[in-house]
Amino acid sequence: MTYPTSLGVSTTTQITLLGQDLADDLIGSVGFGELAFWLVTLQRPTPQQTRVFEACLVALADHGFTPTAIAARLTYLSAPDALQGALAAGLLGGGSRFLGVTEDTGAFLADAVTKARAAGTLPEGDGDAAWDALAADAVRARAAAGGKVPGLGHHLHKQGDPRVPRLYAVAQEEGQVGPHLRLFAAVGRVARETLGKDLPLNGAGAVGAALADLGLPVELLRGFALLARTAGLLGQLAEEVRRPIAGRIFAAVEGAAEYLPPEGA
Amino acid sequence: MTYPTSLGVSTTTQITLLGQDLADDLIGSVGFGELAFWLVTLQRPTPQQTRVFEACLVALADHGFTPTAIAARLTYLSAPDALQGALAAGLLGGGSRFLGVTEDTGAFLADAVTKARAAGTLPEGDGDAAWDALAADAVRARAAAGGKVPGLGHHLHKQGDPRVPRLYAVAQEEGQVGPHLRLFAAVGRVARETLGKDLPLNGAGAVGAALADLGLPVELLRGFALLARTAGLLGQLAEEVRRPIAGRIFAAVEGAAEYLPPEGA
Amino acid sequence: MTYPTSLGVSTTTQITLLGQDLADDLIGSVGFGELAFWLVTLQRPTPQQTRVFEACLVALADHGFTPTAIAARLTYLSAPDALQGALAAGLLGGGSRFLGVTEDTGAFLADAVTKARAAGTLPEGDGDAAWDALAADAVRARAAAGGKVPGLGHHLHKQGDPRVPRLYAVAQEEGQVGPHLRLFAAVGRVARETLGKDLPLNGAGAVGAALADLGLPVELLRGFALLARTAGLLGQLAEEVRRPIAGRIFAAVEGAAEYLPPEGA
Amino acid sequence: MTYPTSLGVSTTTQITLLGQDLADDLIGSVGFGELAFWLVTLQRPTPQQTRVFEACLVALADHGFTPTAIAARLTYLSAPDALQGALAAGLLGGGSRFLGVTEDTGAFLADAVTKARAAGTLPEGDGDAAWDALAADAVRARAAAGGKVPGLGHHLHKQGDPRVPRLYAVAQEEGQVGPHLRLFAAVGRVARETLGKDLPLNGAGAVGAALADLGLPVELLRGFALLARTAGLLGQLAEEVRRPIAGRIFAAVEGAAEYLPPEGA
């Protein structure tokens, strides 16, 4: 029985990764983001793809005192001897609500793009009208099914998430705007009319669209959000080491505890 | 009460990170590895530092079917709906034995460098003899205290870890060889004589030395190994999605189970 | 601002939990399973409920070399200094496929029971025919929606999971057989006819039915499976300490690695 | 190659656990705490041991809004679809500072007891004076080595932890007071004189002493604290489902964020 792999394989004298000699071909020759892309897709990204990919990671890396950052800091407070546990605790919040937006948006867009392509109705080129029609259909179908359209709205940036136009500009500069980013922009244009609410596109959603256009597997997009967040959590933990606040957060919560008898007790 | 931070802060219209405007100054302008370095140190690395830093991350990203990679795959098999859990499970193996070598080596070297600097006995320049003397002292002291000298030996690469010379070459090219890398090289030269065993330097240790020379906080070096490994684990999980093996690993272990009565039962 | 809680609250001289004095009323006076039930429901279980509840936990505690047990052991191999990480890694496999069956079955049954109760069609008493009709409806509706009926089938116990009849017997003895267990038994009787396949009831599903009959919140049933599994994982880790096997599992997988070039490379 | 185990082994028709038939001998016949003890030690505890063991688990189960409870709630807020992740995040705080006290105390006492037994100087019986001398030696040796004596002091219960006398009473009732509990009591008596500070015994430490007297492996004592805490975290998460507070904790922290420029920037 063998276990096939295209990733790392070692002999006593050589380490290969992706079929490359790790020492001779990779260390010092490829960037870290470039390698992460390559590890997942098995294809070395172009410099243009790498720049958009790293822009996405930078966009998601840290967002201040998120629940995941606070959870990581509190875990470090309790178990400072196991940094890996604090990091893992922070990543475990990377589920449906916070980091999941990236993946959900990518999946929503990819589904609409795939269906339109199969039906021969995928718009060609940049014309807004055709994309708007496709977007309106997809948004209405999702809403009719009782679902939420991912990538819209932000609890803070109600007038627009500043990351969105910048991500589009970078993708444009690098020639990486494809059907997912086009459709996402159209979702933003039709959202008010089709949903009756003013919900701007958010950055996590734009990242999902951009990553899908880069050809990354949609079912793993959450993983890139987690990779980006790992860097952010490291920053949070380094700051916690330098100037701790988790103990004060703990004390504030503990001090505000109020016993409430169970109903019916 | 306020919680100070130098990382991410948002207003309704702006996201700043490290005092920079995330959209205008960072997305598309800094690389991902560069940002990770900056988030931890609060100082933007030079291009030279960035290249060595990313070389270190690349060196540690994946090493094939490590225990952590297998644990991540098995967790994904059990809970495919929560990718974050599979990644976290993989990172939780980043403790003392595997990924910990990087941190332990950095700490061992930093301790010797700090003491020598305080005593005014830190060698200047490249002369091997002075570094060898310092290394021999540090190795003997550690061995006398019953401790293990970290960064020496590899379960597979018994004749030398191919990552080591390449990491030195990259650091040399970028002018980033400092006291930690010099001392680590000296440890390699004196190991046989002082320990009576032929133990070559390993790549995880060289990364620890290089990261310490970059000025990264020694108590967080494990974190960089974890960041690197996150990319590798993503690659492992992407491969598990494409061509699953965890089910066969599980079956092989389960099928080889043999009941053994407790002693004395 | 206060944070209300009905669980633990401490003053300098007293610890209360669930409104009880921890020292005077709980330690030495309530069992551990009893307390776990109480903590979740805010109601102290009767001795009859406690016996069925602990029978469920015992049924799920350990099942040998599951993927979660192997992941925990491998994590302990890599990071023996952080037992909490090895336990957490094992629990992270408690998702949809393995431990999730308990929760999915409870939810499936509770949904059918709730709807029938609302419609006034919930069978009264034990008569099999009425329960069979309800079960057939629920199974057909789930199959028609393309879903899987949870709690049926086991990769090993194809002729019947021995835990199932025993759990029913214990629930019967304690007067704790309610609509969920009755419906689950009916699902087992109608499965072959409605699904065209012979799939016996499994133990994880029976536990889900029993826990739902105990009035435990259906959306948290997975949590009890995780609690049970924590004890099992502790046993696995204690055995790993006594007689390690993770290193051999790692070596077997690593030794069977075979490099496979990426398609198209 | 086989992997030996004394825990769970399954055939198509039978599940055995600890050499017992799971269905016939364990489900409904052993309690959950009893099984947890058995799984770790491979020996079925007596009813007396079981009562003390469960008293220890009850003592540690929940302590209100600890950092671990808050981390679990915040993780659930971010990723409500993966309960296992929230539980795991809570457990990952079970390291050196909070839950680790149990293990550290057990190890400290076991070390002193083992050495005294080897030297033939372990006191026999209950006489306080001999135990006080042994305790004073151990405390002084630890303090001289720059270490902290574990099990002393509590951030809240400065006048004494109410769990301590109750745990002693239960152990006394069940005839389970052995050398570790005796020595721990003596540590409490001599602490002021030897350390010059008034530090009462804490509950986590008393649990460590009691578990060591039950013959549980000292290097795994943290595991029992984690098992106990799993029940408490389930209670915390059930309360978070019923009456969420994590969103308010997040908002309070985020709202108090204040940007602080990096030093030297």
XYZ file of N, CA and C in Angstrom, chain D residues 90-217:
384
model
N -12.075 26.455 24.150
C -12.120 26.588 25.601
C -11.086 25.710 26.284
N -10.951 24.495 25.799
C -9.994 23.578 26.424
C -8.551 24.006 26.206
N -8.303 24.710 25.103
C -6.919 25.090 24.803
C -6.347 26.068 25.826
N -7.202 26.686 26.604
C -6.726 27.505 27.712
C -6.314 26.669 28.917
N -6.451 25.370 28.811
C -6.141 24.500 29.942
C -4.658 24.241 30.075
N -3.906 25.299 30.171
C -2.472 25.151 30.222
C -1.917 25.461 31.583
N -0.749 26.029 31.578
C 0.012 26.164 32.811
C -0.680 27.046 33.846
N -1.357 28.118 33.408
C -1.807 29.066 34.417
C -3.096 28.679 35.101
N -4.119 28.368 34.339
C -5.394 28.105 34.991
C -5.557 26.633 35.365
N -5.895 25.814 34.411
C -6.147 24.418 34.766
C -4.878 23.669 35.159
N -3.725 24.189 34.817
C -2.492 23.472 35.075
C -2.159 23.309 36.552
N -2.798 24.096 37.396
C -2.481 24.029 38.824
C -2.692 22.622 39.373
N -3.758 21.980 38.920
C -4.054 20.627 39.389
C -2.876 19.696 39.127
N -2.401 19.732 37.896
C -1.304 18.836 37.533
C -0.014 19.224 38.228
N 0.248 20.526 38.270
C 1.493 20.969 38.887
C 1.539 20.591 40.367
N 0.406 20.746 41.036
C 0.370 20.403 42.453
C 0.559 18.906 42.651
N -0.142 18.131 41.842
C 0.020 16.681 41.943
C 1.467 16.271 41.731
N 2.109 16.899 40.740
C 3.501 16.539 40.432
C 4.437 16.955 41.561
N 4.202 18.154 42.105
C 5.039 18.648 43.204
C 4.948 17.708 44.418
N 3.720 17.319 44.756
C 3.526 16.447 45.915
C 4.074 15.047 45.648
N 3.803 14.544 44.441
C 4.241 13.179 44.124
C 5.757 13.078 44.163
N 6.415 14.137 43.725
C 7.864 14.138 43.735
C 8.398 14.039 45.168
N 7.809 14.852 46.037
C 8.251 14.837 47.439
C 7.931 13.498 48.092
N 6.759 12.968 47.818
C 6.361 11.684 48.410
C 7.270 10.564 47.916
N 7.548 10.569 46.619
C 8.384 9.508 46.048
C 9.784 9.535 46.640
N 10.326 10.746 46.749
C 11.681 10.852 47.297
C 11.728 10.414 48.770
N 10.703 10.840 49.520
C 10.683 10.487 50.942
C 10.515 8.979 51.108
N 9.672 8.400 50.251
C 9.468 6.945 50.336
C 10.777 6.221 50.021
N 11.476 6.696 49.008
C 12.739 6.056 48.623
C 13.770 6.181 49.747
N 13.710 7.316 50.443
C 14.674 7.548 51.520
C 14.217 6.918 52.835
N 13.039 6.299 52.811
C 12.532 5.701 54.054
C 12.069 6.736 55.060
N 11.811 7.963 54.614
C 11.437 9.014 55.565
C 9.994 9.472 55.389
N 9.209 8.713 54.642
C 7.802 9.104 54.490
C 7.091 8.870 55.811
N 6.461 9.912 56.350
C 5.770 9.745 57.628
C 4.715 8.650 57.535
N 4.542 7.961 58.647
C 3.437 6.999 58.685
C 2.313 7.615 59.480
N 1.105 7.343 59.065
C -0.044 7.814 59.822
C -0.256 9.310 59.679
N -0.958 9.866 60.642
C -1.520 11.207 60.507
C -0.750 12.299 61.238
N 0.235 11.907 62.025
C 0.904 12.901 62.869
C 1.331 14.141 62.085
N 0.846 15.275 62.512
C 1.085 16.480 61.728
C 2.562 16.866 61.655
N 3.266 16.673 62.740
C 4.621 17.230 62.814
C 5.532 16.674 61.735
N 5.488 15.369 61.532
C 6.365 14.765 60.535
C 6.009 15.258 59.137
N 4.710 15.382 58.865
C 4.290 15.893 57.545
C 4.710 17.354 57.368
N 4.601 18.109 58.461
C 4.999 19.518 58.362
C 6.481 19.649 58.029
N 7.284 18.785 58.598
C 8.721 18.848 58.317
C 8.989 18.528 56.849
N 8.322 17.492 56.369
C 8.492 17.115 54.963
C 8.023 18.247 54.042
N 6.880 18.840 54.409
C 6.337 19.931 53.603
C 7.290 21.123 53.589
N 7.804 21.453 54.739
C 8.701 22.610 54.820
C 9.944 22.394 53.959
N 10.465 21.167 54.005
C 11.624 20.855 53.155
C 11.287 21.040 51.679
N 10.134 20.495 51.280
C 9.768 20.553 49.859
C 9.530 21.990 49.417
N 8.838 22.749 50.269
C 8.536 24.141 49.929
C 9.827 24.948 49.832
N 10.712 24.752 50.797
C 11.968 25.502 50.775
C 12.818 25.134 49.566
N 12.854 23.845 49.240
C 13.653 23.416 48.081
C 13.108 24.051 46.808
N 11.795 24.061 46.657
C 11.193 24.647 45.470
C 11.490 26.154 45.397
N 11.309 26.805 46.555
C 11.544 28.245 46.566
C 13.021 28.556 46.288
N 13.909 27.740 46.829
C 15.343 27.961 46.618
C 15.708 27.807 45.148
N 14.996 26.898 44.459
C 15.256 26.690 43.028
C 14.568 27.753 42.182
N 13.975 28.722 42.842
C 13.334 29.810 42.097
C 11.956 29.463 41.592
N 11.435 28.328 42.023
C 10.131 27.892 41.524
C 8.989 28.353 42.408
N 7.807 28.218 41.892
C 6.594 28.592 42.598
C 6.005 27.318 43.193
N 5.545 27.426 44.425
C 4.884 26.273 45.028
C 3.450 26.244 44.519
N 3.074 25.213 43.805
C 1.735 25.204 43.201
C 0.655 24.853 44.223
N -0.550 25.313 43.938
C -1.681 24.961 44.800
C -1.918 25.961 45.903
N -1.113 27.021 45.912
C -1.259 28.048 46.956
C -1.791 29.338 46.343
N -2.730 29.942 47.018
C -3.216 31.251 46.593
C -4.306 31.160 45.550
N -5.148 32.168 45.522
C -6.242 32.240 44.548
C -6.526 33.714 44.336
N -6.763 34.088 43.081
C -6.892 35.522 42.801
C -8.122 36.123 43.477
N -9.048 35.276 43.911
C -10.287 35.778 44.509
C -10.443 35.331 45.962
N -10.239 34.024 46.182
C -10.497 33.475 47.511
C -9.264 33.633 48.403
N -9.010 34.877 48.782
C -7.768 35.133 49.496
C -7.788 34.614 50.937
N -9.001 34.449 51.461
C -9.109 33.945 52.836
C -9.287 32.444 52.882
N -9.258 31.790 51.765
C -9.435 30.343 51.751
C -10.451 29.945 50.715
N -10.128 28.889 49.999
C -10.986 28.402 48.921
C -11.982 27.425 49.542
N -13.277 27.705 49.438
C -14.258 26.861 50.138
C -14.284 25.414 49.657
N -13.684 25.153 48.496
C -13.694 23.764 48.012
C -12.748 22.864 48.808
N -11.727 23.488 49.397
C -10.672 22.681 50.011
C -11.183 21.850 51.189
N -11.806 22.467 52.213
C -12.255 21.626 53.333
C -13.282 20.573 52.909
N -14.114 20.919 51.947
C -15.125 19.954 51.513
C -14.480 18.749 50.830
N -13.471 18.986 50.001
C -12.794 17.871 49.340
C -12.116 16.969 50.370
N -11.509 17.592 51.370
C -10.890 16.779 52.424
C -11.946 15.946 53.153
N -13.093 16.542 53.419
C -14.144 15.818 54.143
C -14.632 14.613 53.342
N -14.827 14.818 52.044
C -15.297 13.699 51.216
C -14.248 12.598 51.160
N -12.987 12.977 50.972
C -11.919 11.971 50.914
C -11.827 11.216 52.245
N -12.005 11.935 53.332
C -11.981 11.317 54.667
C -13.112 10.301 54.811
N -14.308 10.730 54.437
C -15.478 9.834 54.527
C -15.274 8.530 53.761
N -14.544 8.633 52.648
C -14.394 7.457 51.795
C -13.074 6.725 52.025
N -12.333 7.150 53.049
C -11.068 6.470 53.332
C -10.029 6.637 52.239
N -10.031 7.798 51.574
C -9.129 8.010 50.446
C -8.094 9.104 50.722
N -7.860 9.411 51.986
C -6.812 10.375 52.307
C -5.478 9.637 52.376
N -4.592 9.955 51.475
C -3.283 9.305 51.432
C -2.188 10.338 51.599
N -0.968 9.951 51.254
C 0.171 10.845 51.516
C 0.096 12.186 50.783
N -0.499 12.229 49.599
C -0.513 13.485 48.856
C -1.438 14.497 49.522
N -2.607 14.074 49.928
C -3.496 15.004 50.639
C -2.891 15.398 51.982
N -2.259 14.447 52.663
C -1.637 14.788 53.962
C -0.541 15.825 53.772
N 0.281 15.594 52.765
C 1.383 16.525 52.524
C 0.851 17.893 52.089
N -0.218 17.887 51.282
C -0.760 19.156 50.819
C -1.308 19.969 51.996
N -1.980 19.283 52.915
C -2.467 19.981 54.115
C -1.296 20.585 54.892
N -0.224 19.823 54.974
C 0.958 20.316 55.694
C 1.570 21.526 54.992
N 1.563 21.496 53.645
C 2.058 22.658 52.898
C 1.271 23.901 53.302
N -0.037 23.718 53.449
C -0.866 24.842 53.860
C -0.496 25.360 55.235
N -0.149 24.442 56.133
C 0.191 24.861 57.498
C 1.531 25.572 57.568
N 2.486 25.134 56.731
C 3.835 25.711 56.844
C 4.097 26.863 55.863
N 3.121 27.133 54.992
C 3.378 28.100 53.913
C 3.766 29.466 54.458
N 2.998 29.928 55.443
C 3.277 31.268 55.950
C 4.693 31.368 56.530
N 5.048 30.362 57.310
C 6.342 30.415 57.958
C 7.498 30.277 56.955
N 7.334 29.353 56.009
C 8.459 29.106 55.093
C 8.538 30.114 53.960
N 7.386 30.631 53.519
C 7.398 31.540 52.375
C 7.234 33.004 52.778
N 6.841 33.222 54.038
C 6.668 34.596 54.485
C 5.441 35.269 53.909
N 4.551 34.450 53.356
C 3.324 35.028 52.798
C 2.155 34.165 53.219
N 1.024 34.767 53.305
C -0.170 34.043 53.710
C -0.922 33.597 52.473
N -0.673 32.388 52.037
C -1.308 31.898 50.825
C -2.114 30.650 51.149
N -3.434 30.738 51.137
C -4.229 29.559 51.463
C -4.171 28.528 50.339
N -4.435 27.293 50.687
C -4.534 26.234 49.689
C -5.686 26.532 48.746
N -5.509 26.229 47.467
C -6.642 26.425 46.565
C -7.245 25.094 46.116
N -8.442 25.194 45.572
C -9.208 24.004 45.226
C -8.574 23.191 44.122
N -8.002 23.864 43.137
C -7.378 23.130 42.037
C -6.216 22.294 42.561
N -5.488 22.846 43.519
C -4.389 22.097 44.116
C -4.884 20.908 44.933
N -5.961 21.122 45.715
C -6.507 20.021 46.511
C -6.981 18.891 45.606
N -7.546 19.256 44.455
C -7.965 18.227 43.509
C -6.750 17.446 43.015
N -5.656 18.154 42.734
C -4.439 17.465 42.302
C -3.957 16.479 43.353
N -4.005 16.885 44.613
C -3.582 15.990 45.690
C -4.510 14.785 45.802
N -5.805 15.043 45.711
C -6.774 13.949 45.839
C -6.649 12.969 44.678
N -6.468 13.478 43.473
C -6.339 12.593 42.309
C -5.069 11.760 42.405
N -3.999 12.375 42.920
C -2.754 11.612 43.085
C -2.954 10.500 44.121
N -3.688 10.786 45.187
C -3.956 9.738 46.179
C -4.829 8.619 45.618
N -5.615 8.929 44.607
C -6.431 7.881 43.971
C -5.592 7.005 43.042
N -4.313 7.333 42.911
C -3.439 6.504 42.084
C -3.475 6.859 40.608
N -4.032 8.021 40.292
C -4.089 8.410 38.883
C -2.721 8.916 38.428
N -2.362 8.704 37.174
C -1.018 9.075 36.714
C -0.806 10.585 36.762
